[in-house]
Structure formats: structure tokens, C-alpha cells
Tab-separated table of C-alpha atoms in Angstrom:
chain	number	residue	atom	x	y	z
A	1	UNK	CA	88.708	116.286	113.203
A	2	UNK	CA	87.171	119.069	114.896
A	3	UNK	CA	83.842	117.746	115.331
A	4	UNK	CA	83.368	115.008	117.757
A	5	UNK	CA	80.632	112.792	117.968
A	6	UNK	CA	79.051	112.399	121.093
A	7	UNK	CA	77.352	108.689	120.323
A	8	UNK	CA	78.130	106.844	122.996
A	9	UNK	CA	77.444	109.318	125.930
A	10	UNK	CA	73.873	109.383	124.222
A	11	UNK	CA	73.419	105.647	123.809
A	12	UNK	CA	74.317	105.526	127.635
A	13	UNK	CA	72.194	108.034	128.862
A	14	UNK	CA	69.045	106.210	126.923
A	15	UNK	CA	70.474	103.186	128.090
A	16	UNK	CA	70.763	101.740	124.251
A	17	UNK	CA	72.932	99.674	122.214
A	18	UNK	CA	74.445	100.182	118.901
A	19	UNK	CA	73.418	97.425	117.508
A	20	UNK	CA	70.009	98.061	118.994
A	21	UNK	CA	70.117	101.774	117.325
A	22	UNK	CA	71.252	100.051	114.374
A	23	UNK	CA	68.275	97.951	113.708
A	24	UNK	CA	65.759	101.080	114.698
A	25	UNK	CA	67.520	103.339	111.844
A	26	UNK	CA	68.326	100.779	109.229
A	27	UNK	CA	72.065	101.729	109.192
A	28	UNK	CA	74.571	99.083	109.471
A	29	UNK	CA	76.307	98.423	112.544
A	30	UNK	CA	79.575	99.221	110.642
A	31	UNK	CA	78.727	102.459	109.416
A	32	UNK	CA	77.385	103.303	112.928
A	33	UNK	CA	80.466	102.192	114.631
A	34	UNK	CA	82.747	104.373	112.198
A	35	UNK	CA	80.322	107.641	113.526
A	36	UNK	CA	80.314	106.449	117.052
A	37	UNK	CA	84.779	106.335	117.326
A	38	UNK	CA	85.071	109.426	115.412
A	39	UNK	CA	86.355	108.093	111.929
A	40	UNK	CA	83.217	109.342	109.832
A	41	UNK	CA	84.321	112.487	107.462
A	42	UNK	CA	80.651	113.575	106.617
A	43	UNK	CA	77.243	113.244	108.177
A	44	UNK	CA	74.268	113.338	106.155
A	45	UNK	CA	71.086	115.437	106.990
A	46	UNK	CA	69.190	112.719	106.759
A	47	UNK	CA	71.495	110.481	108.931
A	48	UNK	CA	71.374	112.978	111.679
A	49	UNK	CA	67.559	113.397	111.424
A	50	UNK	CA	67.164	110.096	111.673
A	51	UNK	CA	69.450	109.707	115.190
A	52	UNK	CA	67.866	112.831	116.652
A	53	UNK	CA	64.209	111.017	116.013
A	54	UNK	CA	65.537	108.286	117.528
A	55	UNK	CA	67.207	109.386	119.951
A	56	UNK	CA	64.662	112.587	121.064
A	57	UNK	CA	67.294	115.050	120.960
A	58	UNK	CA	69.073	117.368	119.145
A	59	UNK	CA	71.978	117.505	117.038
A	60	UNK	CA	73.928	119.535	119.356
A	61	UNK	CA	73.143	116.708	121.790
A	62	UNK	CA	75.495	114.925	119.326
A	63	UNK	CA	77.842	116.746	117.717
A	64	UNK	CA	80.099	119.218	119.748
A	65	UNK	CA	83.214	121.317	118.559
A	66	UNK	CA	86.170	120.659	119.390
A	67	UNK	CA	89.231	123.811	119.120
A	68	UNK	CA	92.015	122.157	117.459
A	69	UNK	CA	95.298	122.685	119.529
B	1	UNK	CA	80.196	101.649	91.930
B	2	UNK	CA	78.873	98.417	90.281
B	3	UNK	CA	81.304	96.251	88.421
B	4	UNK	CA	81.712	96.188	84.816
B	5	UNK	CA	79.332	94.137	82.913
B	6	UNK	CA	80.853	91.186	81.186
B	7	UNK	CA	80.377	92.544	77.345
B	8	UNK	CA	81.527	96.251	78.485
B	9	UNK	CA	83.718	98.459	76.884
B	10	UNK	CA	86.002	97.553	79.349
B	11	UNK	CA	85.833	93.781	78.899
B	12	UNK	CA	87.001	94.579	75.662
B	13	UNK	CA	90.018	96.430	76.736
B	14	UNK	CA	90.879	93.714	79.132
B	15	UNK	CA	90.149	91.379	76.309
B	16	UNK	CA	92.584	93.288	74.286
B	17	UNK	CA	95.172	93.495	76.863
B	18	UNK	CA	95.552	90.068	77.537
B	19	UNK	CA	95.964	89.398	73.915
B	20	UNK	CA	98.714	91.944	74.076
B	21	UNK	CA	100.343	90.568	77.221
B	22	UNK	CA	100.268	86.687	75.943
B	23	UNK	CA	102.293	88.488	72.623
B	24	UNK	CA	104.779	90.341	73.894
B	25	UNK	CA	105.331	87.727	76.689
B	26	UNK	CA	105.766	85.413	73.396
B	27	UNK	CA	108.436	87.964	72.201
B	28	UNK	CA	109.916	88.220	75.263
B	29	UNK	CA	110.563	84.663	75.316
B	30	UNK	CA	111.902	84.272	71.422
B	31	UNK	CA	114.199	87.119	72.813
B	32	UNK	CA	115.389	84.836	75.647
B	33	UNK	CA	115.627	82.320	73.057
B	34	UNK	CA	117.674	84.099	70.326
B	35	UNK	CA	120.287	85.482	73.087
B	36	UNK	CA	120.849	81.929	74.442
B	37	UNK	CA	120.887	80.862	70.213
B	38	UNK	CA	123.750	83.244	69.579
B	39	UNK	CA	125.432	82.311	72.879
B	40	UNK	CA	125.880	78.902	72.955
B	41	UNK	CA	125.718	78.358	68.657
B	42	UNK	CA	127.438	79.694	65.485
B	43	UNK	CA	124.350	81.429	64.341
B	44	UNK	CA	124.202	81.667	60.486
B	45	UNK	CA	123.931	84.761	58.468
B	46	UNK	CA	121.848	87.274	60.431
B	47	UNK	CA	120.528	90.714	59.418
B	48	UNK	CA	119.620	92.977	61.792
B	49	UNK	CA	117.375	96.464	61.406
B	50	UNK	CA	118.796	99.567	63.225
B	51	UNK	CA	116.710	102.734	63.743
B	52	UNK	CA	119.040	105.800	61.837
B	53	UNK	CA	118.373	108.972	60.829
B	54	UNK	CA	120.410	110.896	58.300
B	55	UNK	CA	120.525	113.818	55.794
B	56	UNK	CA	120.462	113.119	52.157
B	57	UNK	CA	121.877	115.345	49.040
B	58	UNK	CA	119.567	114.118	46.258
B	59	UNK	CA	121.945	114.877	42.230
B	60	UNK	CA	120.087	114.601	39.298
B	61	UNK	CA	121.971	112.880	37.226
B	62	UNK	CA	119.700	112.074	34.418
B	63	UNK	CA	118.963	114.987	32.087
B	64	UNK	CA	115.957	117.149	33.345
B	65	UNK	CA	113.060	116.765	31.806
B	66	UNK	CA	110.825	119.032	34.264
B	67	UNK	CA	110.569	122.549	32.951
B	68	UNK	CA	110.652	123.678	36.666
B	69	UNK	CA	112.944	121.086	38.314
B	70	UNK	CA	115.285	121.462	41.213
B	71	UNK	CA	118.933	120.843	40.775
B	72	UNK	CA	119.891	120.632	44.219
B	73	UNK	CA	117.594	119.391	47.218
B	74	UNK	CA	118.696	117.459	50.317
B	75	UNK	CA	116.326	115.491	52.635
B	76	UNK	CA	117.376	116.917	56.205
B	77	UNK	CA	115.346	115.036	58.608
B	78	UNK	CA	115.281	111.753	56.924
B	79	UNK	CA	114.820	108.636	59.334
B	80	UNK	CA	114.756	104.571	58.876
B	81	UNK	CA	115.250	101.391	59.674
B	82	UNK	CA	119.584	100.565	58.143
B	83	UNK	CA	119.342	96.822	57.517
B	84	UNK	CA	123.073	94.928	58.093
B	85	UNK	CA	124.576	91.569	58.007
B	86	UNK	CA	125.708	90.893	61.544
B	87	UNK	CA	127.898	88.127	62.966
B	88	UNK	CA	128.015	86.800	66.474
B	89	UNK	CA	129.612	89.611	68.421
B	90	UNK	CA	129.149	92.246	70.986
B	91	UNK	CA	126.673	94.295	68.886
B	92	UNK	CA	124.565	91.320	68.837
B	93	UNK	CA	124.471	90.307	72.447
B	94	UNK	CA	123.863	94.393	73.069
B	95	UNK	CA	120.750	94.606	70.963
B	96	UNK	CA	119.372	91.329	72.366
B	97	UNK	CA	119.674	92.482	75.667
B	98	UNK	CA	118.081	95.801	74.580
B	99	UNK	CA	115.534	94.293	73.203
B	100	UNK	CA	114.572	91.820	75.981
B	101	UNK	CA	114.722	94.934	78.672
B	102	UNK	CA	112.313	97.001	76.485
B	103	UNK	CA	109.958	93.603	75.989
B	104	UNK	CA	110.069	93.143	79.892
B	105	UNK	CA	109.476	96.601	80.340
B	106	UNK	CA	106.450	96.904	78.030
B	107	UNK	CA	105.336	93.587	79.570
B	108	UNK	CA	105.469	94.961	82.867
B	109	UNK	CA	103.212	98.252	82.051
B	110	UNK	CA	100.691	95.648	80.001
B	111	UNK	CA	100.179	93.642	83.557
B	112	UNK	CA	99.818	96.874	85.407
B	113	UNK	CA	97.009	98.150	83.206
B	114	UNK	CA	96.125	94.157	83.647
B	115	UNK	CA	95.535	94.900	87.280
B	116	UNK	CA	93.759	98.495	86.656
B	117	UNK	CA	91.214	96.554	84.313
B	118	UNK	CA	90.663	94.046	86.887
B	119	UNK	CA	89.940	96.335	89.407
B	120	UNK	CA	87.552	98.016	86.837
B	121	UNK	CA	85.686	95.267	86.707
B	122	UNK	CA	85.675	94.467	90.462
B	123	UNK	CA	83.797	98.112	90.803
B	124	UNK	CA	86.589	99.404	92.876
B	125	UNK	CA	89.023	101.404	90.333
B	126	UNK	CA	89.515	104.542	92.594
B	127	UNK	CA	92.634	102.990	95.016
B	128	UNK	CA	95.915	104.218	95.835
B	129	UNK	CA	97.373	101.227	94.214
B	130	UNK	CA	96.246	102.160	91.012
B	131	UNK	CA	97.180	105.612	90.778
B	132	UNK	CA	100.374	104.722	91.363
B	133	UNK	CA	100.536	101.813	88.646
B	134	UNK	CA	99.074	104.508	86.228
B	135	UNK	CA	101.429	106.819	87.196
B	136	UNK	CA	103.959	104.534	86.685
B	137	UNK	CA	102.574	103.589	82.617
B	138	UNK	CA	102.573	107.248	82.172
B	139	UNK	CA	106.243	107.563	83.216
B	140	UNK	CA	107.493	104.490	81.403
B	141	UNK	CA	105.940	105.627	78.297
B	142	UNK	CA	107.718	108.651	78.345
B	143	UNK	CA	111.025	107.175	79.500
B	144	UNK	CA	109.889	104.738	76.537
B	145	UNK	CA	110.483	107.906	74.326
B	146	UNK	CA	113.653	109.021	74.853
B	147	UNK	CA	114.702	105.171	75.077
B	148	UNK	CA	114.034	105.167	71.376
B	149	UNK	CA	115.797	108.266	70.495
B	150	UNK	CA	118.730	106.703	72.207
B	151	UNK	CA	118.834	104.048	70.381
B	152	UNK	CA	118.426	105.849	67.033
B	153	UNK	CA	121.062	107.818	68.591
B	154	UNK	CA	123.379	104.799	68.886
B	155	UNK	CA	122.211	103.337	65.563
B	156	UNK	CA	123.120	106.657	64.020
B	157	UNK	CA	126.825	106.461	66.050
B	158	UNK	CA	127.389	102.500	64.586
B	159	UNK	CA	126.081	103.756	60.772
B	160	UNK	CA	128.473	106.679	60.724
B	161	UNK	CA	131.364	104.494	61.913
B	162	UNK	CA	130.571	101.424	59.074
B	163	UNK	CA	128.363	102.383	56.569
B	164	UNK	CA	129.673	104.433	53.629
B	165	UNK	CA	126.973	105.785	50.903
B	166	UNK	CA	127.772	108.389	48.440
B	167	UNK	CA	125.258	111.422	49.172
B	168	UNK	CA	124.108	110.132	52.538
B	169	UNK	CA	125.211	111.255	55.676
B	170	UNK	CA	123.951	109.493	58.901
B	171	UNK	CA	124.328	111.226	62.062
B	172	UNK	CA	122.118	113.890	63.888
B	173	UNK	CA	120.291	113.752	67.614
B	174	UNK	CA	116.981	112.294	66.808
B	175	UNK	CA	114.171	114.112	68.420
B	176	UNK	CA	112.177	112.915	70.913
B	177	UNK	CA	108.630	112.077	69.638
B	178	UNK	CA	106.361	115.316	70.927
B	179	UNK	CA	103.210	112.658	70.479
B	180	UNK	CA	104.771	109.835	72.623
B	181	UNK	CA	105.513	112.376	75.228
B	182	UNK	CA	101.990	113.626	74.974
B	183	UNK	CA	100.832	110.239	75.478
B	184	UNK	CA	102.781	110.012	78.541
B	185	UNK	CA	101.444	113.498	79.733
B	186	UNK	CA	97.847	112.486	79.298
B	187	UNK	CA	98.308	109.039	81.108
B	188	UNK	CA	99.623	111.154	84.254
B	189	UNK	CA	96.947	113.644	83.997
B	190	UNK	CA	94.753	110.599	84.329
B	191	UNK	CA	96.838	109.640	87.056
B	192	UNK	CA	96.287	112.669	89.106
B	193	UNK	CA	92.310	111.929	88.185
B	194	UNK	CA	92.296	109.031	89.756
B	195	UNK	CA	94.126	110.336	93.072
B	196	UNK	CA	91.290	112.724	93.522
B	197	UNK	CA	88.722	110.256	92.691
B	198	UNK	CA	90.347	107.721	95.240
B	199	UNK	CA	90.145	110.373	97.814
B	200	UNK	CA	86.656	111.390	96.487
B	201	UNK	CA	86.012	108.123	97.370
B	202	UNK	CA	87.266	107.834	100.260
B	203	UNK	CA	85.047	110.134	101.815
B	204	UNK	CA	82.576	108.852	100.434
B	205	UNK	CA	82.815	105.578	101.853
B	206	UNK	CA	83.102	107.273	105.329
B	207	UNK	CA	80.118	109.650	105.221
B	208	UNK	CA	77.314	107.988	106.902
């Protein structure tokens, strides 16, 4: 996939967990753990709102693109 | 999705199909049954039905009373079921057999729609798994078809060589059923529905 997730460089810089994040945003640690490594195929608006309120940042705090070799 | 509710249409179904699968299993073993019968005993007199098709050249040999009557008319595409006495023999044992291969076969596409109905009602139909068994219905149904024109084919071949009836001829390829292929046709269409819906799904599952 071309778009990486940058999760876990945020969680680290605002010194948080997942599971932690998980409880704040009412999304299962599963789901969070499947955007966090990369296997998620979609994000939704609402999903991303709710990390960047979390998280006081923005989306392109989170997602970056990646060129495809 | 949510699973299927226990009066559903699809209950039904699976009601249905289990019905079906407990009766030709039933067959199945009477097949098993018969085979080992005219194996091991001397079976009686038996009469067996063979699938034929033939041409017919129908003579009016009573006077005609019709004003507008037809002398001479034929029945081209004729087809039937050629009852004969059989004894214990290699024709036997080979229709047997055929018969228990097409039971197991149609047994064997009853328990894969079994397993697509149970998945129904689990709430997870959309899998790999069962686009394949689908698939696989669709392509045994069609196979299914030109199994049966073979045999009419064959019973056509044996009639020809043993039965002699003045004005009928037996013979002729029988044609493939155009519906039963259909059938199959559809069922793979709904095949290929599925495989998008499983990968529909898929993503689904992984959008967060």
C-alpha cells in the first residue's frame, strides 16, 4: 500500500498507548492494531477525525505517501 | 451481516436441502445395495428403463376418416424412457455403477450447498470457500448435462443394436438440454457474485 500509517511514531511522541488510545476513541484495540501495522485498506473520515482530536494533530501527521518502487 | 433468523427463507432452503440430502443419500445406499444384490445373487427378472431417443414414421392404416388428414408424418425428435428385461450381466453392473457415481455426485453438490446454507445462517456467506463450492455446483450441473446426453447417447447405441420395431428407428445425438446449461450458467454468474462480495467484504472488514 502506498499510504503508510504513521501510528506508532505519534503514540510515541505523546507518550501513549494503544490500548490507552483505544479506550479514548471507542475503537477496539484490534481494529487499531490493524491501522497501526499497515494492514487497514480504508480509513474513515470519521476515524481519522477522531485520532487527529485525540491526538492534536493533523492527518498528515499520520498518514504519509509512500512512491511505490 | 446478522445471521439468518431461524424461520427465514433460508431456513427453509436448508430445511429443504437436508431433506434432499437424507434422500438421495437413501438412494445412494439402495444403489450400493442393488450392485452388491446382483453381485453376489441370481437376481430374478429385472427390468430396467433406458433414456432413448428415436425418429418415428407414423402409417395410417385404418381408413381415414379426417377430411384433411395426413398420410405420412414422422416424429423426428422423439425421446423416452425404452423399458427391457435384463439379466445379470455387464450392462447391469455398468448402469449400477452409473447410477451410484451420478447419486454420489449429486450428493456431493447437495452437502456443498449444505455448507453455503450454513454459512448463511452463521452471517458470514461472502468467503472464498464458498465461491469456490458454488462454482463447483455450477460446473457439475453442467457436466450433469452432457452426462445425460451421454447416456441417452449410449441407451440409443444398446436400442439400435437389440431392439427391433417396425416404423421406429432409435439412434440420433441427443442434445444437450439449453435449460440445464442455463442453470449451470446462472449458478456461476452467482459464483462470480459472491467473489466480489467476498472481496467487498473484505475490505470492509479492514476499513477502520
Amino acid at each position: 500500500m502506498a499510504i503508510r500509517v504513521n501510528l506508532d511514531r505519534v503514540l510515541l511522541d505523546r507518550r501513549l498507548s494503544l490500548t490507552e488510545l483505544a479506550d479514548r476513541l471507542g475503537i477496539t484495540l484490534a481494529n487499531l492494531s490493524v491501522l497501526k501495522t499497515n494492514k487497514a485498506r480504508a480509513i474513515r473520515f470519521t476515524t481519522l477525525d477522531a485520532l487527529c482530536r485525540e491526538l492534536q494533530c493533523q492527518p498528515a501527521d499520520l498518514l504519509e505517501h509512500v512512491p511505490e518502487a | 451481516m446478522p445471521p439468518a433468523r431461524k424461520h427465514s427463507f433460508s431456513s427453509v432452503v436448508k430445511l429443504l436441502l437436508d431433506a434432499s440430502w437424507y434422500l438421495v443419500a437413501l438412494g445412494l445406499c439402495l444403489a450400493v445395495c442393488l450392485l452388491l444384490l446382483v453381485a453376489f445373487s441370481e437376481p430374478g427378472e429385472m427390468q430396467l428403463g433406458i433414456p432413448v431417443t428415436f425418429e418415428m414414421t407414423l402409417r395410417a392404416d385404418a381408413p381415414l376418416v379426417l377430411p384433411a388428414a395426413v398420410e405420412q408424418a414422422r416424429i423426428a425428435k422423439g425421446s423416452g424412457t425404452l423399458i427391457v428385461p435384463i439379466g445379470r450381466g455387464g450392462f447391469l453392473y455398468a448402469t449400477v455403477t452409473t447410477l451410484i457415481v451420478l447419486l454420489a455426485i449429486g450428493l456431493w453438490i447437495l452437502d456443498q450447498l449444505c455448507a453455503v446454507f450454513r454459512t448463511v445462517r452463521d452471517g458470514k456467506p461472502f468467503t472464498a470457500a464458498n465461491v469456490r463450492r458454488i462454482r463447483w455446483v455450477g460446473v457439475g450441473v453442467i457436466l450433469g448435462e452432457f452426462v445425460a446426453s451421454g447416456s441417452a447417447l449410449f441407451g440409443n447405441y444398446y436400442a439400435a443394436g437389440h431392439v427391433v420395431s417396425d416404423g421406429v428407428r432409435f439412434g440420433g445425438i441427443p442434445i444437450v438440454s439449453p435449460t440445464g446449461i442455463m442453470h449451470g450458467l446462472v449458478i456461476l454468474a452467482i459464483a462470480e457474485v459472491f467473489r466480489t462480495g467476498t472481496r467487498l467484504d473484505e475490505d470492509q472488514s479492514l476499513t477502520i
